[in-house]
Short mmCIF file of N, CA, C and O in Angstrom, two decimals:
data_model
loop_
_atom_site.label_atom_id
_atom_site.label_comp_id
_atom_site.label_asym_id
_atom_site.label_seq_id
_atom_site.Cartn_x
_atom_site.Cartn_y
_atom_site.Cartn_z
N GLU W 1 78.98 156.48 96.81
CA GLU W 1 78.10 156.55 97.95
C GLU W 1 78.56 155.54 99.00
O GLU W 1 78.75 154.37 98.71
N THR W 2 78.73 155.99 100.24
CA THR W 2 79.15 155.07 101.30
C THR W 2 77.92 154.62 102.06
O THR W 2 77.02 155.40 102.33
N SER W 3 77.88 153.34 102.35
CA SER W 3 76.75 152.84 103.13
C SER W 3 77.17 152.80 104.60
O SER W 3 78.20 152.25 104.94
N GLU W 4 76.35 153.43 105.42
CA GLU W 4 76.65 153.45 106.85
C GLU W 4 76.11 152.18 107.49
O GLU W 4 75.03 151.71 107.16
N LYS W 5 76.89 151.64 108.39
CA LYS W 5 76.49 150.44 109.12
C LYS W 5 75.40 150.84 110.12
O LYS W 5 75.54 151.81 110.85
N THR W 6 74.31 150.12 110.12
CA THR W 6 73.22 150.40 111.05
C THR W 6 73.60 149.85 112.41
O THR W 6 73.93 148.67 112.54
N PRO W 7 73.57 150.72 113.44
CA PRO W 7 73.94 150.24 114.77
C PRO W 7 72.90 149.28 115.32
O PRO W 7 71.72 149.40 115.02
N GLN W 8 73.37 148.31 116.09
CA GLN W 8 72.45 147.38 116.73
C GLN W 8 71.83 148.10 117.93
O GLN W 8 72.51 148.82 118.66
N VAL W 9 70.55 147.90 118.11
CA VAL W 9 69.84 148.56 119.20
C VAL W 9 69.29 147.49 120.13
O VAL W 9 68.65 146.55 119.70
N GLU W 10 69.57 147.67 121.42
CA GLU W 10 69.03 146.77 122.42
C GLU W 10 67.93 147.49 123.18
O GLU W 10 68.09 148.65 123.54
N ILE W 11 66.82 146.82 123.39
CA ILE W 11 65.72 147.41 124.15
C ILE W 11 66.03 147.21 125.63
O ILE W 11 66.35 146.11 126.08
N SER W 12 65.93 148.29 126.39
CA SER W 12 66.26 148.23 127.80
C SER W 12 65.31 149.13 128.58
O SER W 12 64.83 150.13 128.07
N ARG W 13 65.07 148.77 129.80
CA ARG W 13 64.21 149.60 130.65
C ARG W 13 64.97 150.78 131.25
O ARG W 13 64.37 151.74 131.68
N SER W 14 66.29 150.70 131.29
CA SER W 14 67.06 151.83 131.82
C SER W 14 67.39 152.78 130.68
O SER W 14 67.72 152.35 129.58
N PRO W 15 67.27 154.10 130.93
CA PRO W 15 67.50 155.06 129.85
C PRO W 15 68.95 155.08 129.41
O PRO W 15 69.86 154.82 130.20
N GLY W 16 69.17 155.36 128.15
CA GLY W 16 70.53 155.48 127.65
C GLY W 16 70.83 154.46 126.57
O GLY W 16 69.95 153.77 126.07
N ILE W 17 72.09 154.38 126.24
CA ILE W 17 72.55 153.48 125.19
C ILE W 17 73.85 152.83 125.63
O ILE W 17 74.53 153.33 126.53
N ASN W 18 74.20 151.73 124.99
CA ASN W 18 75.50 151.11 125.23
C ASN W 18 76.50 151.70 124.25
O ASN W 18 76.19 151.87 123.06
N CYS W 19 77.69 152.01 124.72
CA CYS W 19 78.74 152.52 123.85
C CYS W 19 79.03 151.46 122.78
O CYS W 19 79.25 150.30 123.11
N PRO W 20 79.00 151.86 121.51
CA PRO W 20 79.27 150.87 120.46
C PRO W 20 80.71 150.37 120.44
O PRO W 20 81.01 149.35 119.85
N GLU W 21 81.59 151.08 121.12
CA GLU W 21 83.00 150.70 121.15
C GLU W 21 83.33 149.74 122.29
O GLU W 21 83.98 148.74 122.09
N CYS W 22 82.86 150.08 123.51
CA CYS W 22 83.25 149.27 124.68
C CYS W 22 82.08 148.72 125.48
O CYS W 22 82.28 148.05 126.49
N ALA W 23 80.84 149.02 125.07
CA ALA W 23 79.60 148.51 125.69
C ALA W 23 79.28 149.10 127.06
O ALA W 23 78.36 148.64 127.73
N THR W 24 80.00 150.14 127.48
CA THR W 24 79.66 150.82 128.74
C THR W 24 78.29 151.46 128.59
O THR W 24 77.97 152.03 127.55
N ARG W 25 77.46 151.35 129.62
CA ARG W 25 76.12 151.95 129.58
C ARG W 25 76.26 153.47 129.72
O ARG W 25 76.86 153.97 130.67
N LEU W 26 75.71 154.19 128.76
CA LEU W 26 75.75 155.65 128.77
C LEU W 26 74.34 156.15 129.05
O LEU W 26 73.43 155.97 128.24
N VAL W 27 74.14 156.77 130.21
CA VAL W 27 72.83 157.31 130.56
C VAL W 27 72.73 158.70 129.93
O VAL W 27 73.59 159.56 130.17
N VAL W 28 71.71 158.88 129.09
CA VAL W 28 71.56 160.13 128.35
C VAL W 28 70.15 160.67 128.59
O VAL W 28 69.18 159.97 128.34
N SER W 29 70.06 161.89 129.07
CA SER W 29 68.76 162.49 129.34
C SER W 29 68.15 163.07 128.06
O SER W 29 68.86 163.33 127.08
N ILE W 30 66.85 163.28 128.10
CA ILE W 30 66.17 163.93 126.97
C ILE W 30 66.79 165.31 126.75
O ILE W 30 67.07 165.70 125.62
N GLN W 31 67.01 166.04 127.84
CA GLN W 31 67.59 167.38 127.74
C GLN W 31 68.94 167.34 127.03
O GLN W 31 69.24 168.19 126.21
N HIS W 32 69.75 166.36 127.35
CA HIS W 32 71.06 166.23 126.72
C HIS W 32 70.91 165.96 125.21
O HIS W 32 71.60 166.55 124.40
N LEU W 33 69.98 165.09 124.86
CA LEU W 33 69.78 164.77 123.46
C LEU W 33 69.33 165.99 122.66
O LEU W 33 69.86 166.26 121.59
N ILE W 34 68.35 166.74 123.19
CA ILE W 34 67.84 167.87 122.42
C ILE W 34 68.79 169.06 122.42
O ILE W 34 68.65 169.95 121.59
N SER W 35 69.79 169.04 123.30
CA SER W 35 70.80 170.11 123.28
C SER W 35 71.80 169.90 122.14
O SER W 35 72.58 170.79 121.82
N LEU W 36 71.77 168.69 121.56
CA LEU W 36 72.68 168.30 120.46
C LEU W 36 74.14 168.27 120.88
O LEU W 36 75.03 168.25 120.03
N GLU W 37 74.40 168.25 122.20
CA GLU W 37 75.77 168.11 122.68
C GLU W 37 76.20 166.65 122.48
O GLU W 37 75.40 165.74 122.65
N PRO W 38 77.46 166.43 122.11
CA PRO W 38 77.92 165.05 121.94
C PRO W 38 77.87 164.28 123.27
O PRO W 38 77.99 164.85 124.34
N VAL W 39 77.67 162.98 123.16
CA VAL W 39 77.71 162.09 124.32
C VAL W 39 79.10 161.46 124.30
O VAL W 39 79.52 160.90 123.29
N VAL W 40 79.83 161.59 125.40
CA VAL W 40 81.19 161.07 125.47
C VAL W 40 81.23 159.90 126.45
O VAL W 40 80.80 160.02 127.59
N CYS W 41 81.75 158.77 125.98
CA CYS W 41 81.88 157.59 126.84
C CYS W 41 82.98 157.84 127.86
O CYS W 41 84.12 158.14 127.49
N PRO W 42 82.67 157.71 129.16
CA PRO W 42 83.68 157.94 130.19
C PRO W 42 84.75 156.84 130.22
O PRO W 42 85.84 157.05 130.74
N SER W 43 84.43 155.67 129.66
CA SER W 43 85.39 154.56 129.68
C SER W 43 86.41 154.62 128.56
O SER W 43 87.60 154.50 128.80
N CYS W 44 85.93 154.81 127.32
CA CYS W 44 86.87 154.75 126.19
C CYS W 44 87.05 156.09 125.48
O CYS W 44 87.90 156.23 124.61
N GLY W 45 86.23 157.09 125.85
CA GLY W 45 86.38 158.43 125.27
C GLY W 45 85.71 158.61 123.92
O GLY W 45 85.80 159.69 123.32
N LEU W 46 85.00 157.60 123.42
CA LEU W 46 84.31 157.73 122.13
C LEU W 46 83.29 158.85 122.22
O LEU W 46 82.55 158.96 123.19
N GLU W 47 83.26 159.70 121.21
CA GLU W 47 82.31 160.81 121.16
C GLU W 47 81.22 160.49 120.15
O GLU W 47 81.49 160.24 118.99
N LEU W 48 79.98 160.48 120.63
CA LEU W 48 78.83 160.19 119.78
C LEU W 48 78.08 161.49 119.52
O LEU W 48 77.74 162.21 120.45
N GLU W 49 77.84 161.77 118.25
CA GLU W 49 77.12 162.99 117.88
C GLU W 49 75.80 162.63 117.23
O GLU W 49 75.68 161.61 116.55
N ILE W 50 74.81 163.48 117.41
CA ILE W 50 73.50 163.28 116.81
C ILE W 50 73.49 163.92 115.43
O ILE W 50 73.89 165.07 115.27
N ASP W 51 73.03 163.17 114.45
CA ASP W 51 72.86 163.70 113.10
C ASP W 51 71.52 164.44 113.09
O ASP W 51 70.46 163.83 113.05
N GLU W 52 71.60 165.77 113.17
CA GLU W 52 70.39 166.58 113.31
C GLU W 52 69.43 166.40 112.13
O GLU W 52 68.22 166.35 112.31
N GLN W 53 69.96 166.27 110.91
CA GLN W 53 69.12 166.10 109.73
C GLN W 53 68.33 164.79 109.80
O GLN W 53 67.13 164.77 109.63
N LYS W 54 69.04 163.70 110.05
CA LYS W 54 68.39 162.38 110.08
C LYS W 54 67.50 162.19 111.30
O LYS W 54 66.61 161.35 111.30
N SER W 55 67.76 162.96 112.36
CA SER W 55 67.04 162.78 113.62
C SER W 55 66.00 163.85 113.86
O SER W 55 65.45 163.94 114.95
N ARG W 56 65.70 164.67 112.85
CA ARG W 56 64.79 165.80 113.03
C ARG W 56 63.45 165.40 113.66
O ARG W 56 62.99 166.01 114.61
N GLY W 57 62.81 164.36 113.13
CA GLY W 57 61.51 163.92 113.65
C GLY W 57 61.60 163.48 115.10
O GLY W 57 60.76 163.85 115.92
N ALA W 58 62.61 162.70 115.41
CA ALA W 58 62.79 162.21 116.78
C ALA W 58 63.09 163.37 117.73
O ALA W 58 62.57 163.43 118.84
N LEU W 59 63.93 164.30 117.28
CA LEU W 59 64.26 165.46 118.12
C LEU W 59 63.03 166.33 118.38
O LEU W 59 62.82 166.81 119.50
N ASP W 60 62.20 166.52 117.35
CA ASP W 60 60.96 167.29 117.53
C ASP W 60 60.05 166.62 118.55
O ASP W 60 59.48 167.27 119.42
N SER W 61 59.94 165.30 118.47
CA SER W 61 59.12 164.55 119.43
C SER W 61 59.68 164.66 120.84
O SER W 61 58.93 164.82 121.81
N LEU W 62 61.00 164.58 120.97
CA LEU W 62 61.63 164.70 122.29
C LEU W 62 61.42 166.10 122.87
O LEU W 62 61.21 166.25 124.07
N ARG W 63 61.49 167.12 122.02
CA ARG W 63 61.25 168.49 122.49
C ARG W 63 59.82 168.64 123.01
O ARG W 63 59.59 169.27 124.04
N LYS W 64 58.86 168.06 122.29
CA LYS W 64 57.46 168.11 122.73
C LYS W 64 57.29 167.37 124.05
O LYS W 64 56.59 167.83 124.95
N LEU W 65 57.91 166.21 124.16
CA LEU W 65 57.84 165.43 125.39
C LEU W 65 58.44 166.21 126.55
O LEU W 65 57.85 166.30 127.63
N GLN W 66 59.62 166.81 126.34
CA GLN W 66 60.27 167.58 127.40
C GLN W 66 59.40 168.76 127.82
O GLN W 66 59.27 169.06 129.00
N SER W 67 58.78 169.42 126.85
CA SER W 67 57.89 170.54 127.15
C SER W 67 56.72 170.08 128.02
O SER W 67 56.36 170.73 129.01
N GLY W 68 56.13 168.94 127.66
CA GLY W 68 55.03 168.39 128.46
C GLY W 68 55.47 168.02 129.87
O GLY W 68 54.75 168.26 130.84
N LEU W 69 56.66 167.43 129.99
CA LEU W 69 57.19 167.08 131.32
C LEU W 69 57.42 168.33 132.16
O LEU W 69 57.12 168.35 133.36
N ASN W 70 57.94 169.38 131.52
CA ASN W 70 58.17 170.64 132.23
C ASN W 70 56.85 171.25 132.71
O ASN W 70 56.76 171.72 133.85
N GLN W 71 55.83 171.21 131.85
CA GLN W 71 54.52 171.75 132.23
C GLN W 71 53.91 170.93 133.37
O GLN W 71 53.34 171.50 134.30
N ALA W 72 54.03 169.62 133.31
CA ALA W 72 53.50 168.76 134.37
C ALA W 72 54.20 169.04 135.70
O ALA W 72 53.56 169.11 136.75
N ALA W 73 55.51 169.23 135.65
CA ALA W 73 56.26 169.53 136.88
C ALA W 73 55.82 170.88 137.46
O ALA W 73 55.70 171.02 138.68
N LYS W 74 55.57 171.84 136.58
CA LYS W 74 55.14 173.16 137.04
C LYS W 74 53.76 173.08 137.69
O LYS W 74 53.53 173.65 138.76
N VAL W 75 52.83 172.34 137.08
CA VAL W 75 51.50 172.17 137.64
C VAL W 75 51.59 171.47 138.99
O VAL W 75 50.92 171.85 139.95
N ARG W 76 52.43 170.42 139.05
CA ARG W 76 52.60 169.68 140.31
C ARG W 76 53.13 170.60 141.41
O ARG W 76 52.67 170.57 142.54
N GLN W 77 54.11 171.43 141.05
CA GLN W 77 54.71 172.34 142.02
C GLN W 77 53.69 173.37 142.50
O GLN W 77 53.58 173.65 143.69
N GLU W 78 52.90 173.91 141.56
CA GLU W 78 51.90 174.92 141.92
C GLU W 78 50.79 174.34 142.79
O GLU W 78 50.25 175.02 143.65
N SER W 79 50.46 173.07 142.59
CA SER W 79 49.39 172.43 143.36
C SER W 79 49.83 172.16 144.80
O SER W 79 49.00 171.94 145.67
N GLN W 80 51.13 172.17 145.04
CA GLN W 80 51.65 171.91 146.38
C GLN W 80 51.79 173.19 147.20
O GLN W 80 52.09 173.13 148.38
N LEU W 81 51.55 174.34 146.58
CA LEU W 81 51.67 175.62 147.30
C LEU W 81 50.47 175.90 148.16
O LEU W 81 49.41 175.46 147.98
#
């Protein structure tokens, strides 16, 4: 059994993560995360993939959040007509 190193997480007010290889700030949208597309660092080319199995709960929560944001935007748009 291999033990995976737990990545260090920094709390930040700006969305995204720091590249674990070169520390470049990677801005990642909710939509990008739930699409399960890899995040590629523009500086060093490191490709980060989401482990769908381990992230199932977080992905479900993000999908619900995105759905709520979409509904709020639709209501806002309709109220301006």
